[in-house]
Structure formats: C-alpha cells, structure tokens
mmCIF file of C-alpha atoms in Angstrom:
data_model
loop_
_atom_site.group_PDB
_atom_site.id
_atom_site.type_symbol
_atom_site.label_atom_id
_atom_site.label_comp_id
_atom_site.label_asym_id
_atom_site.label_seq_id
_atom_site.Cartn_x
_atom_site.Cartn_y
_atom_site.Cartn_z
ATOM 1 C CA UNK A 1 104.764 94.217 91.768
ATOM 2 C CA UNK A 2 104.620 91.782 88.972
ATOM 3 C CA UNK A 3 104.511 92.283 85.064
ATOM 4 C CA UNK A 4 100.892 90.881 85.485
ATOM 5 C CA UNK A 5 99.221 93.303 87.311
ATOM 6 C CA UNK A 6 97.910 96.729 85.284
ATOM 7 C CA UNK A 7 97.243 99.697 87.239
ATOM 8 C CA UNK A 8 93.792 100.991 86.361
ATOM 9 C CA UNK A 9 92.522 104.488 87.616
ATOM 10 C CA UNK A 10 88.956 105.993 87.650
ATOM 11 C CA UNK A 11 88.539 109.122 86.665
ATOM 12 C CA UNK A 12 85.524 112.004 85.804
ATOM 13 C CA UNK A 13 86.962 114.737 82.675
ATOM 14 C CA UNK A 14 87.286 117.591 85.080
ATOM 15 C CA UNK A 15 89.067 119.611 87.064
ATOM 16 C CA UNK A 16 89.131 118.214 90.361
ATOM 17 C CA UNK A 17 89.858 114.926 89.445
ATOM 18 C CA UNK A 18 92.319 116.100 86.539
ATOM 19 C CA UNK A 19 94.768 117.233 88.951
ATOM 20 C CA UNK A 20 94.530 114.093 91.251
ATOM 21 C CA UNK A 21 95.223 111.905 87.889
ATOM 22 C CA UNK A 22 98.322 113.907 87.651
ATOM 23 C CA UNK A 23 99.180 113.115 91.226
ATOM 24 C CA UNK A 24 98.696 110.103 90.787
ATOM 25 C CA UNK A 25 100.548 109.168 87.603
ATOM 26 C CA UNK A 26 103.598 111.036 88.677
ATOM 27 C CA UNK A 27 103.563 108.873 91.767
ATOM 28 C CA UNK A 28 102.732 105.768 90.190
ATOM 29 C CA UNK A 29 105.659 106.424 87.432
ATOM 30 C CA UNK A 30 108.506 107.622 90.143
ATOM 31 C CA UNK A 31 107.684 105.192 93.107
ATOM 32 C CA UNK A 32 106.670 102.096 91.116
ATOM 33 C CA UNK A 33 108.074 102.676 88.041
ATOM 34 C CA UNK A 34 105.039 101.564 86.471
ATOM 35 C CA UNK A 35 102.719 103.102 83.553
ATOM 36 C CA UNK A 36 98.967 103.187 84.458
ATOM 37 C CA UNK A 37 95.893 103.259 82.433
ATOM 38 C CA UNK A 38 93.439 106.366 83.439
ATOM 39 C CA UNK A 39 89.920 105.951 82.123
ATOM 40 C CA UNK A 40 88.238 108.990 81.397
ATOM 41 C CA UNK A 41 84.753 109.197 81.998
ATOM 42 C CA UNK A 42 82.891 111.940 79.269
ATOM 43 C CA UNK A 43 81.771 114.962 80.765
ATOM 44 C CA UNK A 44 79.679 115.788 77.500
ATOM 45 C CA UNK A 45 82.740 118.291 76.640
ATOM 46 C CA UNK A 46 86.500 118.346 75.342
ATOM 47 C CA UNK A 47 89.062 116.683 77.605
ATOM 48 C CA UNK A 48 90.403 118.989 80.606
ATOM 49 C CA UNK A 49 93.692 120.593 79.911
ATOM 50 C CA UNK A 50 94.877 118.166 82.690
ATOM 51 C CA UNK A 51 94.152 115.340 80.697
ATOM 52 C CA UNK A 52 96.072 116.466 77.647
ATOM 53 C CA UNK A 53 98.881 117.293 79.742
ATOM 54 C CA UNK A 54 99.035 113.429 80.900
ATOM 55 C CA UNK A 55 98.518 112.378 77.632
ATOM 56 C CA UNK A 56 101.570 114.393 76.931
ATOM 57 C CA UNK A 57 103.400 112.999 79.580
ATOM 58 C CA UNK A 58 103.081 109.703 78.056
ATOM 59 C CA UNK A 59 100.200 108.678 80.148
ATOM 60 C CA UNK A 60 97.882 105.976 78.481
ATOM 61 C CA UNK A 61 93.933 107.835 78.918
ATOM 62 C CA UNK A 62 90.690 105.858 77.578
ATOM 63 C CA UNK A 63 87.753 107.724 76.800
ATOM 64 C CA UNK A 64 84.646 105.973 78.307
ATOM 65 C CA UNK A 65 80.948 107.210 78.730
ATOM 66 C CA UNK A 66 79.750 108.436 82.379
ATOM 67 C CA UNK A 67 77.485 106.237 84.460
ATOM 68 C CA UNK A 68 76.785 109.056 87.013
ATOM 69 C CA UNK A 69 73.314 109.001 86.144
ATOM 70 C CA UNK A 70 72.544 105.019 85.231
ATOM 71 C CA UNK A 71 70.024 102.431 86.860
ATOM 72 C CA UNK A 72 67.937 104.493 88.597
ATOM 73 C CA UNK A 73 69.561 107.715 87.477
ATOM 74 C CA UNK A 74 70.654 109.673 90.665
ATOM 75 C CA UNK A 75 73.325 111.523 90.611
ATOM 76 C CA UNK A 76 75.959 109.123 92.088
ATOM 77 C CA UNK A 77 79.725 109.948 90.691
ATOM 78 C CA UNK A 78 81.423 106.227 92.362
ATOM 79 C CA UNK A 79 79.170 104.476 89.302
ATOM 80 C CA UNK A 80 81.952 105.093 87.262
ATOM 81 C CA UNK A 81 84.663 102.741 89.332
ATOM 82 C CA UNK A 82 81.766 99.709 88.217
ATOM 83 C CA UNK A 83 82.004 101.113 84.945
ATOM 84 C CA UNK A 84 85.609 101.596 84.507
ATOM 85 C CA UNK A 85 86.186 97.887 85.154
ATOM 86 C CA UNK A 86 84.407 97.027 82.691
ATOM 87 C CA UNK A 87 86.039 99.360 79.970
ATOM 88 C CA UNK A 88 89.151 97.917 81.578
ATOM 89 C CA UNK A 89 88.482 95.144 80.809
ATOM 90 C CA UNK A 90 88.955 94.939 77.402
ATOM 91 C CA UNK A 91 92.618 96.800 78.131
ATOM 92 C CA UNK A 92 94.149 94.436 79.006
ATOM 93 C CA UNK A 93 94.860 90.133 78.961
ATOM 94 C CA UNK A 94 92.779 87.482 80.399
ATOM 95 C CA UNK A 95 96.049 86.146 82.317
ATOM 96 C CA UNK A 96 96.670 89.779 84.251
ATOM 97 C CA UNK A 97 95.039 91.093 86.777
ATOM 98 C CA UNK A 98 93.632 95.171 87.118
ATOM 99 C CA UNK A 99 94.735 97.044 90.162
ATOM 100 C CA UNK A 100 91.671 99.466 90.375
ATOM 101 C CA UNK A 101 92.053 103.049 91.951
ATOM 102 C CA UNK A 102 90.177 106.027 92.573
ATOM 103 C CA UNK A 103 92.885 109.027 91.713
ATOM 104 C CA UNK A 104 93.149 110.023 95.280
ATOM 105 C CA UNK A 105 96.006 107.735 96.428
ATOM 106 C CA UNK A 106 99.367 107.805 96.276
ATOM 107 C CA UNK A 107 102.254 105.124 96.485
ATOM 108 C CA UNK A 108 104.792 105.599 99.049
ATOM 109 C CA UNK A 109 107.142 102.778 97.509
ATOM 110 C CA UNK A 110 107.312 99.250 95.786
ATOM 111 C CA UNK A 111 104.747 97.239 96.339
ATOM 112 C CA UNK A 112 104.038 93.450 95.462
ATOM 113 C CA UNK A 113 99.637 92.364 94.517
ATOM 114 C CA UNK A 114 98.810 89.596 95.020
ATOM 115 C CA UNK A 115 97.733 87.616 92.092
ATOM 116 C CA UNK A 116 93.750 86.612 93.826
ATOM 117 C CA UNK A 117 90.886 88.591 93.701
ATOM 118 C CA UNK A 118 91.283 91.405 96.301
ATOM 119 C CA UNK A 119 90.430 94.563 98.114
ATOM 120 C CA UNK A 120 92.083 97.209 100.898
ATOM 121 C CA UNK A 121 90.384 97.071 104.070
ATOM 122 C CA UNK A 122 88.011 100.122 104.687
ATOM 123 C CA UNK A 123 87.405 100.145 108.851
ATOM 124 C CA UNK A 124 83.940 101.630 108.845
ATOM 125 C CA UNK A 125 82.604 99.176 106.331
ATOM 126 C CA UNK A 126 80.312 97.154 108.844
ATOM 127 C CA UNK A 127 78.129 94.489 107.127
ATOM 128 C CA UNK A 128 76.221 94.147 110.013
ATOM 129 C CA UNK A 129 74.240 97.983 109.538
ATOM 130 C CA UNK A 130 70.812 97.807 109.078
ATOM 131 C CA UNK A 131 70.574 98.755 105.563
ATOM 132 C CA UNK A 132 72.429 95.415 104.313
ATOM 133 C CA UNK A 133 69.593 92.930 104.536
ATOM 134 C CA UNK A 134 67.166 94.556 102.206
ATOM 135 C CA UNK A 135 70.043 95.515 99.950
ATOM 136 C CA UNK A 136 71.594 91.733 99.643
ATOM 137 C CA UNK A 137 67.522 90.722 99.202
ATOM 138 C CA UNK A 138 67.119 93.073 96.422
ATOM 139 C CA UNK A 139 70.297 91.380 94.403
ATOM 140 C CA UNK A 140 68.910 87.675 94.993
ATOM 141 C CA UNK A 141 70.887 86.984 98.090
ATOM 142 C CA UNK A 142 68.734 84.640 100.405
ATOM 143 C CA UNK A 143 71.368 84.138 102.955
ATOM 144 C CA UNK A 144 73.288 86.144 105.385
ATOM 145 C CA UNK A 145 76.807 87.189 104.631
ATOM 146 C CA UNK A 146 79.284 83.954 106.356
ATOM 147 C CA UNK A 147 81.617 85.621 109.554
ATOM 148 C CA UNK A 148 84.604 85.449 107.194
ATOM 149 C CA UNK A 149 82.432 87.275 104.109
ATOM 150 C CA UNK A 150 81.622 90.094 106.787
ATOM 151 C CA UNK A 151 85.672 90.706 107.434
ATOM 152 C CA UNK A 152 86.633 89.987 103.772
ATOM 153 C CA UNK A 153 84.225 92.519 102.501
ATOM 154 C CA UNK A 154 85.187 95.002 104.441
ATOM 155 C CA UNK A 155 87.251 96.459 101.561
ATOM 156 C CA UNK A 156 88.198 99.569 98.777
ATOM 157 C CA UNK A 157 90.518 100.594 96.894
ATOM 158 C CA UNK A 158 92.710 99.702 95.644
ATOM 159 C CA UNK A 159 90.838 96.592 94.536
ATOM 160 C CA UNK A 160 92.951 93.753 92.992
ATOM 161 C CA UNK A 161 90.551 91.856 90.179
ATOM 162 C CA UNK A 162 91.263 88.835 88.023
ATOM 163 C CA UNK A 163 90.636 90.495 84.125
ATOM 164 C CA UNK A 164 89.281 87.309 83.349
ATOM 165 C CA UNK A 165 86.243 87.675 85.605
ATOM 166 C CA UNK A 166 85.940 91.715 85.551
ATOM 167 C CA UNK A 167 83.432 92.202 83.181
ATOM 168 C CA UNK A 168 81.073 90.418 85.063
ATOM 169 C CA UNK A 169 82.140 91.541 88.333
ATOM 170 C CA UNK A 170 81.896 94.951 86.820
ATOM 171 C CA UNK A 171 78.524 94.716 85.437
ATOM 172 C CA UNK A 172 77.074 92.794 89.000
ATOM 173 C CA UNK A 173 78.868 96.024 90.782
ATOM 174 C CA UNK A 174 76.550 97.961 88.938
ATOM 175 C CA UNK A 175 73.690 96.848 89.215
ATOM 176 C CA UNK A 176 74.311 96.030 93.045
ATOM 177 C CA UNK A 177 75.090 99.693 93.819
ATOM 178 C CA UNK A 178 70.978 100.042 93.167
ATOM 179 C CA UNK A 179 69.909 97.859 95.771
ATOM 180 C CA UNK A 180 70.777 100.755 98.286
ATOM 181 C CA UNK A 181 68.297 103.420 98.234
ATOM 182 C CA UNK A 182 68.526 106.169 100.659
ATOM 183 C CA UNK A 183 71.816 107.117 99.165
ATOM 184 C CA UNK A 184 74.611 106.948 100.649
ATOM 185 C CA UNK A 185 78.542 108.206 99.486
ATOM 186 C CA UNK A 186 79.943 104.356 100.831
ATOM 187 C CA UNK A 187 77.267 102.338 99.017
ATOM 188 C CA UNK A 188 80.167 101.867 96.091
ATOM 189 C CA UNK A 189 81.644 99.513 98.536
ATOM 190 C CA UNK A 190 79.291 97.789 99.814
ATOM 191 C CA UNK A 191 77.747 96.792 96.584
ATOM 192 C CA UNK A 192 81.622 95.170 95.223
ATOM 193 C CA UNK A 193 80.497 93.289 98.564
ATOM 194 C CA UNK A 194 77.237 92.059 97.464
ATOM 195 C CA UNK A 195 78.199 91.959 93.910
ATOM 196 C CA UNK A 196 81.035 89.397 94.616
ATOM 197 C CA UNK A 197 78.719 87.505 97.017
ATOM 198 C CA UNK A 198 75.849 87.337 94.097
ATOM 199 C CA UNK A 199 78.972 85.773 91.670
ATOM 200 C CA UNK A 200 80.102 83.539 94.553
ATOM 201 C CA UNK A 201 83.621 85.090 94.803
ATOM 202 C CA UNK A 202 85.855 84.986 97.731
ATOM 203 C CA UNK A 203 88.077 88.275 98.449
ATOM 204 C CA UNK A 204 91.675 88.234 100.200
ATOM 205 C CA UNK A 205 91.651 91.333 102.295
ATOM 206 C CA UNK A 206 94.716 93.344 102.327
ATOM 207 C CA UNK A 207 95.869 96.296 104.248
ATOM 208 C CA UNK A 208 97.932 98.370 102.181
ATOM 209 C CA UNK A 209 96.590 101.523 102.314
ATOM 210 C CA UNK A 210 96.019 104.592 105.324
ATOM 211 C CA UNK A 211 94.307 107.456 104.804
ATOM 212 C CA UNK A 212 95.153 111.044 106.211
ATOM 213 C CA UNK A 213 92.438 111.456 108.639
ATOM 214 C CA UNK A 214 95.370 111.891 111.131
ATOM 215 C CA UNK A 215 97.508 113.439 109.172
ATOM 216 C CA UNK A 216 100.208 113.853 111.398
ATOM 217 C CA UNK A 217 100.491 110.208 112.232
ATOM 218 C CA UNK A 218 104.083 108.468 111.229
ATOM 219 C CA UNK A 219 103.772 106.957 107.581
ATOM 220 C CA UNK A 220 103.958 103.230 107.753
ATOM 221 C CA UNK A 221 101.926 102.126 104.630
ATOM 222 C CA UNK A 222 102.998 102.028 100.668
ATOM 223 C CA UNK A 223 99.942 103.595 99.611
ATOM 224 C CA UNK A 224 97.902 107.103 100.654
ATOM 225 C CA UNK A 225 94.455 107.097 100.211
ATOM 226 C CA UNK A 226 94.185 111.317 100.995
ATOM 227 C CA UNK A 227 90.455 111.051 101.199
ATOM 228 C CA UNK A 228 90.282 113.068 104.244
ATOM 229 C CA UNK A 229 91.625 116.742 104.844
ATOM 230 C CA UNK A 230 91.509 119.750 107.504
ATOM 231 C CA UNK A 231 92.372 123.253 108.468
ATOM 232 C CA UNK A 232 95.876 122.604 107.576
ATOM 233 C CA UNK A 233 95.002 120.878 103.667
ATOM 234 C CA UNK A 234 92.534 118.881 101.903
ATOM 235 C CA UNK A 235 91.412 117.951 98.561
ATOM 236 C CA UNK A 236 88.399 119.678 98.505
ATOM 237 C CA UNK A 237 89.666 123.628 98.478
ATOM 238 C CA UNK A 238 90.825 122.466 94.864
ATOM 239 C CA UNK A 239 87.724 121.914 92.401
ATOM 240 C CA UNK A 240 88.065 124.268 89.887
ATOM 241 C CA UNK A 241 90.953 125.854 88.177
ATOM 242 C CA UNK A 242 91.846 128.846 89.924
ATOM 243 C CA UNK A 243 92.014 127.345 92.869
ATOM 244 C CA UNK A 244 94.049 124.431 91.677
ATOM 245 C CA UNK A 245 96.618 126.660 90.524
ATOM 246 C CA UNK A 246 97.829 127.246 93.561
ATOM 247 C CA UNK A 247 97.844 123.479 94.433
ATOM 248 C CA UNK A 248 101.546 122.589 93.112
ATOM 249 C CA UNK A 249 103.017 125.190 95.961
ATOM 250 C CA UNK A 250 101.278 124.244 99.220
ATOM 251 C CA UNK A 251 101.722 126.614 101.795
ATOM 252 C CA UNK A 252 100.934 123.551 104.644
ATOM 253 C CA UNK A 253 103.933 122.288 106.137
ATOM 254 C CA UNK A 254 104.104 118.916 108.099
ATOM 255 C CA UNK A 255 106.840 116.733 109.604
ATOM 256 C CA UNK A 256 109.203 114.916 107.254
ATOM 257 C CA UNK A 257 108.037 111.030 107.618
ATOM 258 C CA UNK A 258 104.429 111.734 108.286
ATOM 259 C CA UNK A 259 101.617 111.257 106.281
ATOM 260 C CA UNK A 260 100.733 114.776 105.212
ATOM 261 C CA UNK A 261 104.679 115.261 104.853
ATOM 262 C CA UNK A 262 104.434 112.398 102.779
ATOM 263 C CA UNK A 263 101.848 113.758 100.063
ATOM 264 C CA UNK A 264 102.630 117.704 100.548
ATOM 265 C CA UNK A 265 106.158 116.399 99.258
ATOM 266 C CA UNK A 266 104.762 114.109 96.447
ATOM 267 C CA UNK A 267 102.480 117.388 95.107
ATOM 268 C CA UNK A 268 105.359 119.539 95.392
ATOM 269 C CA UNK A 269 107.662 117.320 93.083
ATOM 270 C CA UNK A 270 104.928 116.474 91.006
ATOM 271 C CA UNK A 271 104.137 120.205 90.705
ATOM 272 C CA UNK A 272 108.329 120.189 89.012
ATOM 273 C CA UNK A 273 107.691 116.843 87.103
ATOM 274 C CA UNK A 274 105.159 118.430 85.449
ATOM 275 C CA UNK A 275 107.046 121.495 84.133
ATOM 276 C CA UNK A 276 109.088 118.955 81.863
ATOM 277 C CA UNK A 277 107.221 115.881 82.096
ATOM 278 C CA UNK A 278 108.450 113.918 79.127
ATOM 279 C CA UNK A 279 111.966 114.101 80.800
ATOM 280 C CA UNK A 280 110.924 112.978 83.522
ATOM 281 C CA UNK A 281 108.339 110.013 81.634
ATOM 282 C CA UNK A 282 111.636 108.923 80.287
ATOM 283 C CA UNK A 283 113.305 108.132 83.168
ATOM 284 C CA UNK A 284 110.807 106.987 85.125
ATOM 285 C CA UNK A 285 108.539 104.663 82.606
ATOM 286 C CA UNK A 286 108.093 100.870 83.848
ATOM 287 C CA UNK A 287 106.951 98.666 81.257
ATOM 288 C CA UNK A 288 103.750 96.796 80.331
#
C-alpha cells in the first residue's frame, strides 16, 4: 500500500458502529500500519464514548452532518458512504486517492491499491434485475449498461476513488441512490454503479475482500468484510452498550486460520489494545 492512498471510513455517532470503528482502526493500525480517517456522521448528540476513546488513541475523526434522511428523506443509513466522500474529499490531496470503507471490515495483512478508480466485487450485485432500467432512466442514462460495465459494477467496499474526481462522484452517488424506489438495503451499490456510468467512469474490479457468510471457510483474502453472522456470532447481538460490553471477550470459538478465527482473534486483541491504546498507537502508527 502506497503513501498515496488514505484510508477513509464511514461511520454513524453511535454505538453499534462505535465499536466497529474501533475494530477497525486497531486493525488498520497493527496489520497495515496505516492511520485512517473516520468520518463521523452527527447523530444530533455528543460523540459516543467510543469515539473519544479513538480520538484518544490517536485516531484522526471528522465531524460531518447525517444524510440518513436526504433526497427524498427515507430513512436510509448507506447515504452517508455518498456523503462521506464528499467530506473526504476535502481531507486529503488531489494527487491521492481515498480507500472508502464501511467499519465492518477488517485487514488480514499488507495490502497494495491500485492507483485507478476501483471497487471490491459484491457477487449478488446483478445489473441485469429488473429494477435497473427505470433506475439508470431516472439518472439520464439512455443506454444499457456495456457487458464489461455489468461485471465492473458489480462492486463495494472497499471502493478505491481518485480524490480528484470524488466530490463529484460523491455528489452523483447521491443523488443516484434516489432513482431506486421500493427500497432496498443494496441500492448503495448499485447507485456508485449508475453514478459512475452518468460521469462516464470506468471501474477496475478487484477481489480483495470475503465476507463471513461461511464462517468456517479457510481465510484466503487480506480483508474481512463481517457483514454476515449466525448462531455461533454476528454483529448484530451488539447495538447498544450493554451488550457491547461483552463484545471484547467472545465466548465463540472457531478454528485458527479460518475466517471467524480470523476476526474472533482480531476483537479479542483489539479488546487488550484498547486497555492502553496510546502504547499501542505508538508502535503501530504508519504515516500520512
């Protein structure tokens, strides 16, 4: 991973996602020894705990306003990845380039961008679904997506973006994510798709990331996107604060190499980072 590339991460001021920013910058720091920039979107209230305990940590946080509710004001929380490129944007120079996350991955290891517009391909992204042709006609797209436009797009996090052009990819994401109407929770992606289309982008797909929907399969990836979960542990039995009190000392288990052994051993040394974390800032802070 090059000095050029800035690790960006999306984040709501609350609980659940307070805890995953701290997973995620105690990854970031010990596995690629790099600092990343967490913006914060306003939950009308002070800061989470969590967050002051990053900031403590050394962790670089950006207050930015929520876009939950904005364009046609649903209640739609992935708004705020659109919106936190944009903030990013002004983070950081016109000659990098923003690695955008949601807080739910991990890194496994070193990794090396690529310095081109880019995003991690999602399987069940399918271009070809029904809903896409009145979406792309509701942006201004008159033509159908090209056969390599409905493999590139196929993508998520995390996204690789030029900061020269992410304002206005940001902004285009935006509006784009209100051509889709019913609602659904993958819409985020497919309106990068029809935002970068609308710009006349091209995206290198890349395949860095797997996701713990088997999470007993062997680990064979540099980055865990742990948006998944079961009987044995998942993100979603830890949304508010009592419960995620109990999150640093999981009582799952899971075999050494595999994906859940993977993050289960990441949240348990994360869960020790954190009860000295400028120590362990110190000797783990890359440079930017």
């Amino acid at each position: 991973m090059t000095g050029k590339h800035q690790i960006v991460v999306s984040a709501e001021n609350n609980a659940y996602t307070g805890w995953q920013c701290k997973l995620f910058y105690f990854s970031c720091v010990t596995r690629l020894q790099r600092q990343p920039i967490i913006i914060v979107h306003d939950s009308g209230g002070e800061w989470h705990p969590d967050f002051h305990e990053l900031a403590g940590a050394g962790c670089v946080l950006h207050r930015a306003p929520n876009y939950r509710h904005c364009g046609k004001g649903d209640d739609y929380a992935p708004r705020n990845t659109a919106g936190s490129l944009i903030h990013a944007a002004k983070l950081c120079a016109e000659n990098e380039f923003m690695v955008l996350c949601d807080p739910d991955l991990i890194f496994t290891g070193a990794m090396q961008f690529p310095e081109v517009l880019s995003g991690d391909f999602v399987s069940y992204v399918n271009y070809d679904k029904d809903f896409i042709p009145a979406a792309r006609n509701s942006v201004g797209i008159k033509r159908d997506l090209t056969p390599v436009e409905r493999e590139t797009l196929r993508c998520g996090v995390p996204y690789v973006i030029p900061t020269a052009q992410a304002s206005q990819i940001g902004s285009a994401w935006l509006a784009a994510v209100d051509a889709f109407s019913p609602r659904r929770w993958e819409d985020i992606m497919y309106a990068f798709g029809l935002a970068v289309m609308q710009l006349g982008l091209k995206v290198n797909l890349t395949h860095f990331a797997t996701h713990n929907y088997w999470p007993d399969e062997k680990l064979d990836a540099p980055v865990i996107h742990y948006c998944y979960g079961d009987e044995g542990w998942t993100k979603r039995n830890y949304f508010r604060d009592e419960q995620v009190r109990n999150l640093w000392t999981p009582s799952a288990d899971a075999a050494e190499g595999s994906i859940l052994g993977e993050l289960l051993k990441q949240i348990r040394e994360a869960g020790e980072f954190y009860r000295d974390p400028l120590k362990g800032a110190r000797g783990s802070r890359g440079t930017h």
